[in-house]
PDB file of C-alpha atoms in Angstrom:
ATOM      1  CA  MET N  20      23.925  39.759 -33.114  1.00 88.00           C
ATOM      2  CA  ASP N  21      22.483  36.313 -32.290  1.00 92.00           C
ATOM      3  CA  GLU N  22      21.200  34.420 -35.293  1.00 92.00           C
ATOM      4  CA  SER N  23      17.712  34.290 -33.705  1.00 89.00           C
ATOM      5  CA  GLU N  24      17.553  38.173 -34.097  1.00 92.00           C
ATOM      6  CA  PHE N  25      17.350  37.818 -37.821  1.00 95.00           C
ATOM      7  CA  ILE N  26      14.541  35.179 -38.067  1.00 96.00           C
ATOM      8  CA  GLU N  27      11.371  36.142 -39.777  1.00 97.00           C
ATOM      9  CA  GLU N  28       8.141  34.293 -38.525  1.00 97.00           C
ATOM     10  CA  THR N  29       5.791  33.001 -41.289  1.00 98.00           C
ATOM     11  CA  LEU N  30       2.147  34.245 -40.611  1.00 98.00           C
ATOM     12  CA  GLU N  31       0.600  33.050 -43.793  1.00 98.00           C
ATOM     13  CA  SER N  32       1.808  30.925 -46.819  1.00 98.00           C
ATOM     14  CA  GLU N  33       0.036  30.719 -50.121  1.00 98.00           C
ATOM     15  CA  LEU N  34       0.871  28.489 -53.036  1.00 98.00           C
ATOM     16  CA  VAL N  35       0.549  30.797 -56.058  1.00 98.00           C
ATOM     17  CA  PHE N  36       1.783  28.508 -58.789  1.00 98.00           C
ATOM     18  CA  ASP N  37       2.133  24.648 -58.808  1.00 98.00           C
ATOM     19  CA  GLY N  38       4.139  23.567 -61.748  1.00 96.00           C
ATOM     20  CA  ARG N  39       5.721  20.257 -62.820  1.00 94.00           C
ATOM     21  CA  LEU N  40       9.136  21.373 -61.625  1.00 94.00           C
ATOM     22  CA  LEU N  41       8.720  24.672 -59.535  1.00 96.00           C
ATOM     23  CA  LYS N  42       6.227  25.860 -56.966  1.00 97.00           C
ATOM     24  CA  VAL N  43       5.875  29.488 -56.273  1.00 98.00           C
ATOM     25  CA  PHE N  44       4.826  30.700 -52.780  1.00 98.00           C
ATOM     26  CA  SER N  45       3.878  34.089 -51.226  1.00 98.00           C
ATOM     27  CA  ASP N  46       4.315  34.347 -47.545  1.00 98.00           C
ATOM     28  CA  LYS N  47       3.301  37.100 -45.133  1.00 98.00           C
ATOM     29  CA  VAL N  48       6.007  37.317 -42.545  1.00 98.00           C
ATOM     30  CA  ARG N  49       6.637  39.231 -39.246  1.00 97.00           C
ATOM     31  CA  LEU N  50      10.197  40.788 -39.195  1.00 97.00           C
ATOM     32  CA  PRO N  51      12.358  40.777 -36.112  1.00 95.00           C
ATOM     33  CA  ASP N  52      11.518  44.469 -35.529  1.00 95.00           C
ATOM     34  CA  GLY N  53       7.717  43.446 -35.417  1.00 96.00           C
ATOM     35  CA  THR N  54       6.639  44.800 -38.782  1.00 98.00           C
ATOM     36  CA  GLU N  55       4.992  42.722 -41.478  1.00 98.00           C
ATOM     37  CA  SER N  56       6.150  42.123 -44.967  1.00 98.00           C
ATOM     38  CA  TRP N  57       5.846  39.628 -47.927  1.00 98.00           C
ATOM     39  CA  ARG N  58       8.225  37.162 -49.372  1.00 98.00           C
ATOM     40  CA  GLU N  59       7.804  35.457 -52.775  1.00 97.00           C
ATOM     41  CA  TYR N  60       9.925  32.567 -53.560  1.00 97.00           C
ATOM     42  CA  VAL N  61      10.372  29.378 -55.649  1.00 97.00           C
ATOM     43  CA  LYS N  62      10.572  25.876 -54.235  1.00 97.00           C
ATOM     44  CA  HIS N  63      12.823  23.654 -56.210  1.00 97.00           C
ATOM     45  CA  PRO N  64      13.511  19.867 -55.770  1.00 97.00           C
ATOM     46  CA  GLY N  65      17.352  20.483 -55.635  1.00 97.00           C
ATOM     47  CA  ALA N  66      19.960  19.388 -58.131  1.00 98.00           C
ATOM     48  CA  VAL N  67      23.371  18.013 -58.603  1.00 98.00           C
ATOM     49  CA  ALA N  68      26.421  19.182 -60.514  1.00 98.00           C
ATOM     50  CA  ILE N  69      29.446  17.177 -61.504  1.00 98.00           C
ATOM     51  CA  LEU N  70      33.083  18.120 -61.996  1.00 98.00           C
ATOM     52  CA  ALA N  71      33.886  15.156 -64.183  1.00 98.00           C
ATOM     53  CA  VAL N  72      37.685  14.745 -64.578  1.00 98.00           C
ATOM     54  CA  LEU N  73      38.966  12.921 -67.592  1.00 98.00           C
ATOM     55  CA  ASP N  74      41.977  10.750 -67.682  1.00 97.00           C
ATOM     56  CA  ASN N  75      43.828  13.542 -69.575  1.00 97.00           C
ATOM     57  CA  GLY N  76      43.155  15.913 -66.682  1.00 96.00           C
ATOM     58  CA  LYS N  77      40.619  17.911 -68.509  1.00 98.00           C
ATOM     59  CA  LEU N  78      37.080  18.625 -67.212  1.00 98.00           C
ATOM     60  CA  LEU N  79      33.889  17.446 -69.065  1.00 98.00           C
ATOM     61  CA  PHE N  80      31.539  20.156 -70.197  1.00 98.00           C
ATOM     62  CA  GLU N  81      28.267  20.343 -72.014  1.00 97.00           C
ATOM     63  CA  ARG N  82      26.946  22.825 -74.462  1.00 97.00           C
ATOM     64  CA  GLN N  83      22.931  23.069 -74.327  1.00 95.00           C
ATOM     65  CA  TYR N  84      20.258  25.445 -75.007  1.00 95.00           C
ATOM     66  CA  ARG N  85      18.519  26.991 -71.954  1.00 95.00           C
ATOM     67  CA  HIS N  86      15.049  28.346 -72.677  1.00 93.00           C
ATOM     68  CA  PRO N  87      14.722  30.971 -70.024  1.00 94.00           C
ATOM     69  CA  LEU N  88      17.670  32.923 -71.507  1.00 96.00           C
ATOM     70  CA  ARG N  89      17.130  31.656 -75.000  1.00 96.00           C
ATOM     71  CA  ARG N  90      20.685  30.774 -75.735  1.00 96.00           C
ATOM     72  CA  VAL N  91      23.228  27.964 -75.660  1.00 96.00           C
ATOM     73  CA  PHE N  92      25.317  27.677 -72.488  1.00 97.00           C
ATOM     74  CA  LEU N  93      28.604  25.903 -71.603  1.00 98.00           C
ATOM     75  CA  GLU N  94      28.213  24.234 -68.290  1.00 98.00           C
ATOM     76  CA  ILE N  95      29.237  21.165 -66.299  1.00 98.00           C
ATOM     77  CA  PRO N  96      26.941  18.079 -66.189  1.00 98.00           C
ATOM     78  CA  ALA N  97      24.033  18.593 -63.887  1.00 97.00           C
ATOM     79  CA  GLY N  98      20.437  17.533 -63.237  1.00 96.00           C
ATOM     80  CA  LYS N  99      17.431  17.546 -60.841  1.00 96.00           C
ATOM     81  CA  ILE N 100      17.154  15.298 -57.818  1.00 98.00           C
ATOM     82  CA  ASP N 101      14.070  12.997 -58.229  1.00 97.00           C
ATOM     83  CA  PRO N 102      11.816  12.536 -55.190  1.00 95.00           C
ATOM     84  CA  GLY N 103      13.369  10.112 -52.605  1.00 96.00           C
ATOM     85  CA  GLU N 104      16.590   9.790 -54.650  1.00 97.00           C
ATOM     86  CA  HIS N 105      19.903   9.921 -52.847  1.00 98.00           C
ATOM     87  CA  ILE N 106      22.133  12.774 -54.211  1.00 98.00           C
ATOM     88  CA  LEU N 107      24.949  10.323 -55.158  1.00 98.00           C
ATOM     89  CA  ASP N 108      22.434   8.221 -57.186  1.00 98.00           C
ATOM     90  CA  THR N 109      21.337  11.406 -58.941  1.00 98.00           C
ATOM     91  CA  ALA N 110      24.800  12.368 -59.750  1.00 98.00           C
ATOM     92  CA  ARG N 111      25.651   8.915 -61.207  1.00 98.00           C
ATOM     93  CA  ARG N 112      22.406   9.014 -63.138  1.00 96.00           C
ATOM     94  CA  GLU N 113      22.909  12.440 -64.587  1.00 95.00           C
ATOM     95  CA  LEU N 114      26.609  11.791 -65.604  1.00 97.00           C
ATOM     96  CA  ARG N 115      25.565   8.621 -67.464  1.00 95.00           C
ATOM     97  CA  GLU N 116      22.458  10.097 -69.056  1.00 92.00           C
ATOM     98  CA  GLU N 117      23.903  13.323 -70.278  1.00 91.00           C
ATOM     99  CA  THR N 118      27.532  12.327 -71.046  1.00 95.00           C
ATOM    100  CA  GLY N 119      27.626   8.585 -71.391  1.00 94.00           C
ATOM    101  CA  TYR N 120      30.360   8.310 -68.733  1.00 97.00           C
ATOM    102  CA  LYS N 121      30.424   6.337 -65.450  1.00 97.00           C
ATOM    103  CA  ALA N 122      33.045   7.139 -62.641  1.00 98.00           C
ATOM    104  CA  LYS N 123      35.030   4.948 -60.356  1.00 98.00           C
ATOM    105  CA  THR N 124      35.650   7.634 -57.678  1.00 97.00           C
ATOM    106  CA  TRP N 125      32.943   9.974 -56.394  1.00 98.00           C
ATOM    107  CA  ARG N 126      33.285  12.734 -53.684  1.00 97.00           C
ATOM    108  CA  HIS N 127      30.826  15.115 -52.510  1.00 97.00           C
ATOM    109  CA  LEU N 128      32.407  18.650 -52.366  1.00 96.00           C
ATOM    110  CA  GLY N 129      29.774  20.916 -51.062  1.00 96.00           C
ATOM    111  CA  THR N 130      26.456  22.513 -51.421  1.00 97.00           C
ATOM    112  CA  LEU N 131      25.506  25.629 -53.413  1.00 97.00           C
ATOM    113  CA  HIS N 132      22.491  27.798 -52.782  1.00 97.00           C
ATOM    114  CA  ASN N 133      22.530  29.794 -55.972  1.00 92.00           C
ATOM    115  CA  CYS N 134      19.386  32.008 -55.611  1.00 94.00           C
ATOM    116  CA  ILE N 135      18.951  32.732 -51.866  1.00 96.00           C
ATOM    117  CA  GLY N 136      16.777  35.867 -52.386  1.00 95.00           C
ATOM    118  CA  TYR N 137      13.994  34.007 -54.208  1.00 96.00           C
ATOM    119  CA  SER N 138      14.487  30.244 -54.265  1.00 97.00           C
ATOM    120  CA  ASP N 139      15.335  27.314 -51.928  1.00 97.00           C
ATOM    121  CA  GLU N 140      17.135  25.436 -54.683  1.00 97.00           C
ATOM    122  CA  ARG N 141      20.378  23.808 -53.534  1.00 98.00           C
ATOM    123  CA  ILE N 142      22.906  22.120 -55.873  1.00 98.00           C
ATOM    124  CA  GLU N 143      25.073  19.394 -54.585  1.00 98.00           C
ATOM    125  CA  ILE N 144      28.544  19.571 -56.222  1.00 98.00           C
ATOM    126  CA  PHE N 145      30.336  16.276 -56.882  1.00 98.00           C
ATOM    127  CA  TRP N 146      33.914  15.246 -57.967  1.00 98.00           C
ATOM    128  CA  ALA N 147      33.968  12.315 -60.434  1.00 98.00           C
ATOM    129  CA  LYS N 148      37.188  10.650 -61.551  1.00 97.00           C
ATOM    130  CA  GLY N 149      38.175   7.411 -63.247  1.00 98.00           C
ATOM    131  CA  LEU N 150      35.671   7.933 -66.036  1.00 98.00           C
ATOM    132  CA  SER N 151      34.860   5.274 -68.565  1.00 97.00           C
ATOM    133  CA  PHE N 152      32.545   5.853 -71.587  1.00 95.00           C
ATOM    134  CA  VAL N 153      29.534   3.363 -71.565  1.00 94.00           C
ATOM    135  CA  GLY N 154      27.240   5.193 -73.852  1.00 87.00           C
ATOM    136  CA  ALA N 155      24.852   8.184 -73.520  1.00 78.00           C
ATOM    137  CA  ALA N 156      21.113   7.848 -72.590  1.00 80.00           C
ATOM    138  CA  LEU N 157      19.785  11.362 -73.043  1.00 74.00           C
ATOM    139  CA  ASP N 158      16.206  12.074 -71.888  1.00 74.00           C
ATOM    140  CA  ASP N 159      13.740  12.666 -74.713  1.00 79.00           C
ATOM    141  CA  GLY N 160      14.221  16.193 -76.259  1.00 79.00           C
ATOM    142  CA  GLU N 161      17.588  16.602 -74.564  1.00 81.00           C
ATOM    143  CA  ILE N 162      20.315  17.892 -77.057  1.00 90.00           C
ATOM    144  CA  VAL N 163      23.770  18.032 -75.540  1.00 92.00           C
ATOM    145  CA  GLU N 164      27.256  18.504 -77.165  1.00 94.00           C
ATOM    146  CA  LEU N 165      30.150  17.326 -74.959  1.00 96.00           C
ATOM    147  CA  CYS N 166      33.492  19.181 -74.860  1.00 96.00           C
ATOM    148  CA  GLU N 167      36.686  18.986 -72.829  1.00 98.00           C
ATOM    149  CA  LEU N 168      38.406  21.918 -71.288  1.00 98.00           C
ATOM    150  CA  SER N 169      41.495  22.154 -69.084  1.00 98.00           C
ATOM    151  CA  LEU N 170      40.878  24.066 -65.867  1.00 98.00           C
ATOM    152  CA  ALA N 171      42.912  26.969 -67.088  1.00 98.00           C
ATOM    153  CA  ASP N 172      40.891  27.248 -70.215  1.00 98.00           C
ATOM    154  CA  ALA N 173      37.688  26.972 -68.281  1.00 98.00           C
ATOM    155  CA  LEU N 174      38.635  29.778 -65.979  1.00 98.00           C
ATOM    156  CA  LEU N 175      39.682  31.940 -69.006  1.00 98.00           C
ATOM    157  CA  ALA N 176      36.088  31.232 -70.391  1.00 98.00           C
ATOM    158  CA  VAL N 177      34.661  32.550 -67.074  1.00 98.00           C
ATOM    159  CA  ARG N 178      36.817  35.545 -67.411  1.00 98.00           C
ATOM    160  CA  ASP N 179      35.890  36.177 -70.949  1.00 98.00           C
ATOM    161  CA  GLY N 180      32.119  35.643 -70.417  1.00 97.00           C
ATOM    162  CA  ASP N 181      31.861  32.404 -72.303  1.00 97.00           C
ATOM    163  CA  ILE N 182      30.779  30.568 -69.085  1.00 98.00           C
ATOM    164  CA  THR N 183      28.252  32.548 -67.147  1.00 97.00           C
ATOM    165  CA  ASP N 184      26.375  29.660 -65.462  1.00 97.00           C
ATOM    166  CA  GLY N 185      26.650  30.198 -61.623  1.00 96.00           C
ATOM    167  CA  LYS N 186      26.916  26.523 -60.634  1.00 97.00           C
ATOM    168  CA  THR N 187      29.733  25.933 -63.110  1.00 98.00           C
ATOM    169  CA  ILE N 188      31.507  29.066 -61.888  1.00 98.00           C
ATOM    170  CA  ALA N 189      31.196  28.007 -58.278  1.00 97.00           C
ATOM    171  CA  ALA N 190      32.222  24.333 -59.081  1.00 98.00           C
ATOM    172  CA  LEU N 191      35.272  25.635 -60.837  1.00 98.00           C
ATOM    173  CA  LEU N 192      36.403  27.192 -57.674  1.00 97.00           C
ATOM    174  CA  TRP N 193      36.381  23.859 -56.020  1.00 96.00           C
ATOM    175  CA  ALA N 194      38.115  22.408 -59.077  1.00 96.00           C
ATOM    176  CA  GLU N 195      40.893  25.049 -58.843  1.00 97.00           C
ATOM    177  CA  LYS N 196      41.487  24.559 -55.108  1.00 96.00           C
ATOM    178  CA  THR N 197      41.234  20.684 -55.451  1.00 94.00           C
ATOM    179  CA  MET N 198      43.530  20.383 -58.380  1.00 94.00           C
ATOM    180  CA  SER N 199      46.075  22.813 -56.795  1.00 95.00           C
ATOM    181  CA  GLY N 200      46.102  20.659 -53.640  1.00 94.00           C
ATOM    182  CA  ALA N 201      44.960  23.665 -51.519  1.00 97.00           C
ATOM    183  CA  TRP N 202      41.653  21.853 -50.688  1.00 95.00           C
ATOM    184  CA  PRO N 203      42.094  18.030 -50.266  1.00 94.00           C
ATOM    185  CA  LEU N 204      39.235  15.884 -51.535  1.00 91.00           C
ATOM    186  CA  PRO N 205      36.796  14.787 -48.779  1.00 88.00           C
ATOM    187  CA  LEU N 206      37.030  11.217 -47.914  1.00 82.00           C
TER     188      LEU N 206
END
């Protein structure tokens, strides 16, 4: 089938919630077969996630509390893109704020759309190497514990259910392929 045969036409769009971070919409759509339906979705400003590789070859992780699931998660550094901010600037800012590190080498690995059924959020995944510690600058109320894991240990943590964060799991695929040489780093 041609891609145009899948497209839904938006007939109406209503903003049903306008929050500080998220906006929720309810759209009436016409399906390709001519019938009508409703789509509810979240608009998100986008985010970055960083595979930060330490000089010892280990990856930098954070432990932090995530309120929606009311538990502590192990994940890679990440953060929201501010309006008008370039994604590389976001990655640099978030790595510095959350971990206290800056990196000499940055590479954009790819884009993750983590909730395509109900959100337009995109997460830009970066590779950061040549790290040097310059001191953390956490946002008010942000509590983060840093830890280092080898790629092998991180993958075991995924297998064992200790890492369940989607962006981290997807980024670890890139890390595995990049570190093995199967996927060369983009220039």
